[in-house]
XYZ file of C-alpha atoms in Angstrom:
561
model
C -29.406 11.000 35.252
C -28.186 8.158 33.168
C -28.335 10.313 30.144
C -25.576 12.633 31.629
C -23.504 9.672 32.527
C -23.880 7.744 29.524
C -22.577 11.053 27.516
C -19.850 11.309 30.423
C -18.672 7.173 29.537
C -18.237 8.219 26.151
C -16.556 11.470 26.131
C -14.003 9.346 28.840
C -14.023 6.474 26.428
C -13.241 8.249 23.500
C -10.180 10.500 24.963
C -9.142 6.789 26.190
C -8.673 6.211 22.809
C -7.638 9.175 21.341
C -4.521 9.188 23.550
C -4.074 5.166 22.896
C -3.446 6.521 18.880
C -1.635 9.480 19.425
C 0.477 8.734 22.333
C 2.360 5.694 19.568
C 2.623 8.466 17.200
C 4.138 10.556 19.533
C 6.925 8.406 20.910
C 7.616 7.027 17.559
C 8.208 10.917 16.336
C 10.167 12.089 18.997
C 12.017 8.326 19.183
C 14.479 9.697 15.754
C 13.841 13.001 15.791
C 15.595 14.123 19.093
C 18.269 11.231 18.515
C 18.551 13.398 14.675
C 19.993 15.821 17.032
C 22.477 13.749 19.034
C 19.745 13.588 21.831
C 18.835 10.348 23.698
C 19.909 10.248 27.452
C 19.539 6.633 27.519
C 22.484 6.108 25.318
C 24.947 8.524 26.894
C 24.394 11.762 25.029
C 22.025 14.778 26.546
C 23.485 17.294 24.286
C 21.796 18.886 21.119
C 23.856 19.270 18.301
C 23.930 18.741 14.928
C 27.412 16.916 13.813
C 24.991 14.109 12.666
C 23.669 15.961 9.979
C 27.425 16.460 9.093
C 27.703 13.268 9.487
C 24.973 12.148 6.867
C 25.763 14.265 4.135
C 29.218 13.272 3.975
C 28.213 9.507 3.596
C 29.810 8.313 0.419
C 26.414 8.434 -2.446
C 23.974 9.472 0.706
C 23.046 12.243 -2.287
C 22.374 9.970 -5.107
C 19.953 8.208 -2.685
C 18.084 10.845 -2.166
C 17.783 11.997 -5.354
C 16.575 8.112 -6.134
C 14.297 8.470 -3.589
C 12.807 11.751 -5.085
C 13.058 10.247 -8.053
C 11.138 6.724 -7.639
C 8.291 8.282 -5.639
C 7.337 10.799 -7.434
C 7.786 9.082 -11.532
C 6.137 6.010 -9.876
C 2.963 7.873 -8.265
C 2.705 9.986 -11.643
C 2.791 7.272 -14.127
C 0.517 4.613 -12.021
C -1.836 7.507 -11.954
C -1.466 7.969 -15.782
C -1.779 4.981 -16.469
C -4.565 3.431 -13.963
C -7.031 6.801 -15.681
C -5.979 5.316 -19.470
C -7.080 1.778 -18.372
C -10.044 2.778 -17.321
C -10.883 4.828 -19.995
C -9.728 2.240 -22.419
C -12.832 0.220 -21.174
C -15.037 2.592 -20.085
C -18.675 2.531 -21.769
C -18.089 -1.065 -22.485
C -19.043 -4.716 -21.557
C -15.527 -5.114 -19.164
C -16.240 -2.331 -17.330
C -18.455 -3.755 -14.907
C -16.087 -6.612 -14.394
C -12.588 -4.505 -14.062
C -13.102 -4.997 -10.069
C -13.181 -8.586 -10.573
C -9.664 -8.335 -13.223
C -7.955 -6.440 -10.864
C -8.968 -7.285 -7.388
C -6.403 -10.035 -7.174
C -3.638 -7.907 -8.187
C -4.972 -5.246 -5.492
C -4.292 -8.672 -3.278
C -1.088 -8.852 -3.721
C 1.311 -8.288 -1.280
C 4.143 -5.610 -3.279
C 6.706 -8.038 -2.997
C 5.249 -10.657 -4.722
C 5.099 -8.142 -8.191
C 9.225 -7.572 -7.194
C 9.186 -11.132 -7.026
C 7.715 -11.512 -10.190
C 9.734 -8.893 -12.263
C 12.891 -10.664 -10.882
C 11.689 -13.970 -12.727
C 10.910 -12.452 -16.133
C 14.267 -10.164 -15.829
C 16.945 -12.115 -14.188
C 19.281 -13.820 -17.055
C 17.043 -17.435 -16.648
C 14.088 -15.281 -16.178
C 11.225 -16.042 -18.510
C 12.215 -12.554 -21.334
C 15.933 -14.087 -21.633
C 14.353 -17.512 -22.426
C 11.457 -16.309 -24.686
C 13.799 -14.831 -27.846
C 17.549 -18.159 -26.744
C 18.713 -19.213 -28.346
C 16.853 -18.246 -31.796
C 17.753 -14.465 -31.603
C 19.951 -14.105 -28.419
C 22.781 -16.822 -29.269
C 22.890 -17.889 -25.823
C 22.279 -21.962 -24.524
C 23.081 -20.993 -21.423
C 21.996 -17.856 -18.698
C 24.209 -14.407 -19.668
C 26.824 -13.200 -17.218
C 25.267 -9.731 -16.823
C 22.099 -8.435 -14.646
C 19.642 -5.934 -16.092
C 17.592 -5.872 -13.153
C 18.092 -4.463 -10.717
C 19.495 -1.694 -12.419
C 21.604 1.578 -11.756
C 19.108 4.540 -12.355
C 15.869 2.505 -9.602
C 13.853 2.139 -13.832
C 12.727 -1.738 -12.475
C 12.064 -0.226 -8.820
C 9.602 2.078 -10.915
C 8.594 -0.208 -12.610
C 7.135 -2.585 -9.633
C 5.557 0.441 -8.458
C 3.885 1.370 -11.166
C 2.413 -2.277 -11.685
C 1.720 -2.825 -8.152
C -0.435 0.708 -7.721
C -2.122 0.995 -11.184
C -4.346 -1.577 -9.999
C -4.995 0.266 -6.633
C -5.748 3.553 -8.607
C -8.076 1.987 -10.584
C -10.078 0.501 -7.514
C -9.950 3.718 -5.900
C -10.948 5.921 -9.087
C -13.781 3.227 -10.107
C -14.786 4.191 -6.005
C -14.619 7.455 -7.062
C -16.893 7.306 -11.141
C -19.492 5.937 -8.900
C -20.417 9.196 -6.655
C -21.278 11.424 -9.644
C -22.945 10.924 -13.045
C -19.626 10.009 -14.829
C -21.546 8.160 -17.929
C -23.408 11.892 -18.792
C -20.974 13.899 -18.729
C -18.736 11.727 -20.682
C -21.515 12.105 -22.963
C -21.574 15.295 -22.666
C -18.164 16.172 -23.572
C -18.742 13.417 -26.872
C -21.172 15.833 -27.666
C -18.467 18.915 -27.646
C -17.392 17.115 -29.954
C -14.189 16.280 -27.848
C -12.570 12.912 -28.342
C -12.661 10.466 -25.820
C -9.192 11.101 -24.357
C -10.007 14.275 -24.047
C -13.153 14.063 -22.580
C -11.901 11.977 -19.655
C -9.180 14.514 -18.949
C -10.600 17.581 -18.790
C -14.812 16.734 -17.480
C -13.721 13.157 -15.834
C -10.688 13.337 -14.220
C -10.724 16.193 -12.819
C -13.818 14.796 -10.302
C -12.317 11.869 -9.693
C -8.893 13.294 -8.523
C -11.104 15.404 -6.165
C -11.663 12.363 -4.477
C -9.063 10.468 -4.045
C -6.430 13.090 -3.043
C -5.618 11.771 -0.106
C -4.945 8.240 -1.277
C -2.490 9.971 -4.133
C -0.336 11.331 -0.884
C 0.170 8.258 0.596
C 1.312 6.576 -2.230
C 3.697 8.845 -2.465
C 5.213 9.049 1.050
C 5.399 5.122 0.666
C 6.665 5.246 -2.686
C 9.512 7.421 -1.433
C 10.570 5.578 1.239
C 9.353 1.598 0.209
C 12.381 -0.838 1.822
C 10.924 -4.580 0.420
C 10.913 -3.900 -3.087
C 14.282 -1.718 -3.249
C 15.655 -4.609 -1.368
C 14.818 -6.491 -4.308
C 14.487 -4.319 -7.132
C 16.713 -1.037 -6.426
C 20.445 -0.072 -7.134
C 22.547 -1.570 -4.361
C 25.277 1.358 -4.965
C 23.860 3.253 -3.707
C 20.656 2.300 -2.914
C 17.108 4.036 -1.866
C 17.986 6.888 1.660
C 15.713 3.662 2.995
C 17.852 1.302 2.414
C 20.067 3.123 3.312
C 18.688 3.931 6.263
C 18.121 -0.453 7.363
C 22.271 -0.847 6.658
C 23.241 1.879 8.801
C 20.758 0.786 11.649
C 21.955 -2.705 11.856
C 25.275 -1.747 12.234
C 27.303 -2.680 15.449
C 28.640 0.642 15.886
C 26.666 2.955 18.991
C 26.365 6.100 16.652
C 24.585 4.179 13.751
C 21.720 4.536 15.789
C 22.142 8.333 15.893
C 22.921 8.655 12.373
C 19.920 6.347 10.648
C 17.868 8.621 13.157
C 18.953 11.502 11.575
C 18.588 9.976 7.934
C 15.301 8.797 8.980
C 14.081 12.584 9.857
C 15.908 13.072 6.236
C 13.536 10.340 3.940
C 10.773 12.299 6.024
C 11.577 15.844 4.939
C 11.585 14.233 1.456
C 8.222 13.067 1.686
C 7.127 16.391 2.786
C 9.179 17.848 -0.254
C 7.099 15.322 -2.362
C 3.842 16.401 -0.978
C 4.769 20.072 -1.387
C 6.221 19.434 -4.889
C 2.797 17.781 -5.715
C 1.092 20.581 -4.476
C 2.845 23.229 -6.443
C 1.784 20.647 -9.901
C -1.879 21.141 -8.951
C -1.338 24.919 -8.966
C -0.229 24.628 -12.246
C -2.147 22.059 -13.686
C -5.413 24.115 -12.539
C -3.696 27.191 -14.363
C -6.117 28.704 -17.280
C -2.545 28.628 -19.200
C -1.827 25.700 -18.666
C -5.529 24.744 -19.581
C -5.068 26.997 -22.434
C -1.978 24.886 -23.019
C -3.193 21.271 -22.926
C -6.423 21.961 -24.933
C -4.264 22.777 -27.720
C -2.079 19.536 -27.767
C -5.413 17.701 -26.856
C -6.564 19.210 -30.552
C -3.850 17.398 -32.273
C -4.983 14.069 -33.683
C -2.306 11.775 -32.439
C -3.538 8.547 -33.637
C -0.249 7.151 -33.260
C 0.874 8.669 -29.900
C -2.227 7.672 -28.373
C -2.349 3.588 -29.445
C 1.266 3.646 -28.001
C -0.369 4.817 -24.769
C -2.815 2.553 -24.556
C -0.264 -0.318 -25.862
C 1.872 0.611 -22.978
C -0.759 0.106 -20.657
C -1.962 -3.346 -22.456
C 2.260 -4.414 -21.552
C 2.390 -3.389 -17.996
C -1.304 -5.326 -17.618
C 0.848 -8.803 -19.035
C 3.910 -7.883 -16.803
C 2.071 -8.377 -13.839
C 0.287 -11.470 -15.179
C 3.315 -13.218 -16.239
C 5.431 -12.067 -13.450
C 2.724 -14.155 -11.398
C 2.660 -17.022 -14.675
C 6.675 -17.475 -13.961
C 6.174 -17.333 -10.251
C 4.338 -20.384 -9.950
C 5.939 -21.829 -12.643
C 9.361 -21.863 -10.598
C 6.936 -23.345 -7.776
C 6.208 -25.956 -9.280
C 9.111 -27.000 -10.940
C 11.587 -29.740 -10.537
C 14.380 -29.169 -13.150
C 14.101 -25.551 -15.418
C 16.974 -25.522 -17.033
C 17.428 -22.554 -19.557
C 16.585 -22.299 -22.520
C 13.701 -24.195 -22.137
C 10.099 -21.243 -21.854
C 8.946 -24.180 -19.233
C 10.208 -26.412 -16.717
C 11.503 -30.112 -17.503
C 9.545 -31.067 -15.280
C 6.723 -30.414 -12.824
C 6.388 -32.086 -9.287
C 5.015 -30.399 -5.105
C 7.819 -32.070 -3.745
C 9.748 -28.811 -3.112
C 5.947 -27.648 -2.494
C 5.173 -30.422 0.324
C 8.651 -29.877 1.296
C 8.390 -25.760 2.160
C 5.194 -25.866 3.686
C 6.307 -28.895 6.647
C 8.819 -26.756 7.295
C 6.815 -23.185 7.396
C 3.397 -24.007 8.563
C 4.145 -22.161 11.959
C 5.338 -18.914 9.753
C 2.409 -19.488 7.543
C -0.426 -19.805 10.202
C 1.249 -16.977 12.607
C 1.044 -14.863 9.171
C -2.443 -15.499 9.106
C -3.168 -15.288 12.457
C -1.853 -12.096 12.898
C -3.978 -10.578 9.703
C -6.703 -12.040 10.975
C -5.997 -10.500 14.761
C -5.394 -6.913 13.570
C -8.481 -7.173 11.083
C -10.994 -8.114 13.325
C -9.230 -5.107 16.166
C -9.224 -1.982 13.245
C -12.593 -3.176 12.061
C -13.948 -3.086 15.739
C -12.730 0.090 16.808
C -13.144 1.888 13.831
C -16.779 1.025 14.558
C -16.434 2.019 18.590
C -14.938 5.187 17.338
C -17.703 6.286 15.073
C -20.375 5.226 17.438
C -19.092 7.257 20.285
C -18.918 10.167 18.040
C -22.461 9.815 17.502
C -23.145 9.541 21.238
C -21.591 12.932 21.661
C -22.901 14.469 18.826
C -19.673 15.795 17.442
C -19.905 16.403 13.814
C -16.147 18.310 13.346
C -14.025 15.567 13.336
C -10.304 17.435 12.545
C -8.785 14.980 15.089
C -9.733 12.149 12.598
C -6.677 13.213 10.796
C -4.115 12.297 12.924
C -4.853 8.624 12.397
C -3.896 8.992 8.966
C -0.606 9.981 10.269
C 0.927 6.676 10.015
C 0.868 6.624 7.024
C 2.678 9.572 5.668
C 5.810 8.758 7.997
C 7.910 6.941 6.082
C 7.404 2.764 8.032
C 11.188 2.800 8.903
C 11.568 6.554 10.336
C 8.566 5.618 12.395
C 9.507 2.315 13.797
C 13.267 2.707 14.175
C 11.421 5.975 16.660
C 8.976 3.515 18.297
C 11.176 0.500 18.758
C 13.227 2.799 20.718
C 10.560 2.836 23.467
C 9.085 -0.161 23.141
C 13.137 -2.151 24.561
C 12.264 -0.323 28.056
C 8.826 -2.582 28.214
C 10.727 -5.636 28.166
C 7.785 -7.912 26.460
C 8.276 -11.515 27.062
C 6.213 -11.765 23.401
C 6.936 -9.996 20.277
C 3.536 -10.772 19.070
C 1.892 -8.370 20.636
C 3.621 -5.477 20.564
C 3.342 -6.313 16.599
C -0.180 -6.737 16.560
C -0.750 -2.962 18.384
C 1.864 -1.762 15.657
C 0.383 -2.849 12.675
C -2.944 -1.598 13.792
C -1.503 1.973 13.286
C -1.175 0.792 9.719
C -4.340 -1.093 9.069
C -7.031 1.254 11.503
C -7.398 4.519 8.416
C -8.001 1.920 5.477
C -11.284 0.575 8.241
C -11.938 3.788 8.931
C -11.401 4.867 4.959
C -14.160 2.173 3.975
C -16.488 1.718 7.796
C -16.283 5.044 8.693
C -18.175 7.180 6.128
C -21.040 4.020 5.476
C -21.792 3.786 9.495
C -22.221 7.460 9.378
C -24.385 7.315 6.047
C -27.400 5.113 7.593
C -30.761 6.810 7.839
C -31.341 8.640 10.750
C -35.332 7.866 9.795
C -34.160 3.600 10.248
C -32.678 3.958 13.573
C -35.215 6.153 15.280
C -37.795 4.027 13.971
C -35.359 1.287 16.102
C -35.223 3.772 18.954
C -38.658 4.093 19.237
C -39.457 -0.222 19.222
C -37.764 0.062 22.863
C -33.612 -0.878 21.396
C -31.082 0.581 23.227
C -27.732 1.169 21.100
C -25.723 -1.219 21.686
C -29.230 -3.363 20.134
C -29.243 -0.603 17.383
C -25.611 -1.221 16.947
C -25.517 -5.094 16.630
C -29.255 -5.670 15.392
C -29.978 -2.756 12.974
C -26.552 -0.650 11.663
C -23.941 -3.459 11.358
C -26.169 -5.814 8.970
C -26.992 -2.751 6.888
C -23.537 -2.117 6.792
C -22.455 -6.252 7.105
C -21.108 -5.685 2.984
C -18.380 -2.697 4.216
C -17.491 -4.416 7.211
C -16.437 -7.486 5.148
C -14.459 -5.069 2.932
C -13.130 -3.597 5.398
C -11.520 -6.882 7.466
C -9.955 -8.304 4.009
C -8.364 -5.057 3.024
C -7.678 -4.925 6.317
C -5.569 -8.389 6.337
C -4.637 -8.068 2.880
C -2.310 -4.803 4.144
C -0.875 -6.528 7.410
C -0.285 -9.848 6.197
C 2.057 -8.050 2.500
C 3.639 -5.542 5.781
C 7.584 -6.020 6.262
C 8.975 -3.641 8.343
C 6.593 -3.732 11.123
C 7.762 -7.730 11.284
C 11.394 -7.132 10.894
C 11.951 -4.023 13.300
C 9.115 -4.726 15.881
C 9.641 -8.852 15.723
C 13.236 -8.577 16.320
C 13.848 -11.833 14.687
C 11.027 -13.752 17.416
C 7.674 -13.501 15.324
C 8.514 -13.719 11.826
C 6.238 -13.604 8.261
C 5.853 -14.988 5.385
C 6.416 -11.750 3.496
C 9.855 -11.363 5.324
C 10.606 -15.515 4.633
C 10.104 -14.794 0.889
C 12.217 -11.714 0.943
C 14.921 -13.706 2.258
C 14.382 -16.518 -0.197
C 14.498 -13.659 -2.463
C 17.986 -12.484 -1.622
C 19.278 -15.813 -1.072
C 17.820 -18.685 -1.408
C 16.731 -21.305 -4.368
C 14.479 -20.154 -6.717
C 12.133 -23.391 -6.007
C 11.755 -22.985 -2.478
C 11.076 -18.951 -3.432
C 8.668 -20.027 -6.309
C 6.448 -21.739 -3.604
C 6.592 -18.704 -1.173
C 5.638 -16.637 -3.389
C 2.449 -19.433 -4.379
C 0.950 -18.956 -0.595
C 1.737 -15.419 -1.141
C -0.555 -15.288 -4.022
C -3.183 -17.675 -3.215
C -3.310 -16.540 0.381
C -4.384 -13.283 -0.423
C -6.654 -14.729 -3.525
C -8.321 -17.538 -0.655
C -9.424 -14.233 1.961
C -10.959 -12.222 -1.294
C -13.044 -15.164 -2.250
C -14.119 -15.729 0.865
C -15.297 -12.623 2.248
C -17.313 -11.933 -1.624
C -18.844 -15.472 -0.015
C -19.980 -13.999 3.018
C -20.721 -10.840 1.395
C -23.314 -12.944 -0.238
C -24.581 -15.146 2.153
C -24.626 -12.280 5.353
C -25.543 -9.555 3.341
C -29.162 -8.980 4.184
C -30.648 -5.451 3.967
C -29.161 -3.088 1.327
C -30.428 0.573 0.770
């Protein structure tokens, strides 16, 4: 009787959690889908029509915005994936390979906007790039009166996305490599007289790809609809579709909400088109004729091209490091006149002033990320435990957790904000934390769920035979075993929450702001010194999070199986 009651309670809790996840997703979708067809009774629109599609497609430059989103989304993902594999291949079977995760961890920890700001500091008229060649080569004794960033075609946006996504692809590829005998397979390819590049492309990469396919789809959806990096690196006349949606949404005209919702639906369709295009590309690559063609290409001994590819990978890594270095220099510079490569004088006055003026923003940024990350990890553990109690093995519905990552953030949040306003919250902090959970839970789930489900059943049976109830088994047995995964999940959750911009912009509504929002505001209109200090905090806080987690991981991980 007690077991039946326990099972029923677990079923009710599972249904309740499922509803908590599904309902906001449905409201978020309805909130931009219905207005895109002119239907939103709250604003006096109660008839479906296609007028806003006509208006949207007749907006000046909208076709270029759509093409730009398609180009940057597909191009940046392809190049980031390619160069991540090139870098892995270069370090594979070397001593440095064992330390590559440590090397790339700081780059993974940084928010996307930090990388964008680094590129601004490098390639703006007064950036390090022009300082390096001035005045001895360019003849410039003052910053030139032209801009190479942002460019008209979105190449710098693609570059920024590549620099940020390469470390991420390397990390997930490293995790995938650990799941099969990569070294033996690679050696087998070499024994068949294949080059390193051929062995990797033909034997290793297909195995990696199967395990990171979902991650690639998530990256495609993100890069095609990114807002924070686009505001800094994308062209402004016209910009990407995500920025056009934001600009129209900010308009005071009542029709602007319906036009923005319609464009948000078009943005979602762009993501679907990109994902379908990627799947078609997969089919082409899998075809026998493509394999024969690929083998012919790899048979040529083009040493120059291979060296060029490896050199390009090294340049991309160097740009990431130089961007961070330049940001730190600006943060601690008092006077830095062009064309000096280093600051003329350094002090910490700007640092102290910025901290005193923005310490509450820094605190609230850390507080939100801690709460969101902890709740995400806790909800993931509860969900997995409930599924275990209910003995549910076919967990097809769990893909719903990942839906918010595939819907463009700006589309989802335009829709969701329409309903959040109706609740008339006294504090915007609570809804912001709730909304951020939808973007952090998927990452916590990817890390924690497999760890919990892979715990040996024999260990649990022994604990049960010793009289431990389910809660005691979870706290005293399971959590110590998965402590490493829990801490990793907690760290990743904090980093994801810390870097979110669009949820804070829409849900925070100016009442709650974070360091990421402040850094973007400074990048668009602010002093270089203040921007450098803001970037410094965006660099140092994530790195401190990683260091703290590594420390506690060593102290608290008791058992390893």
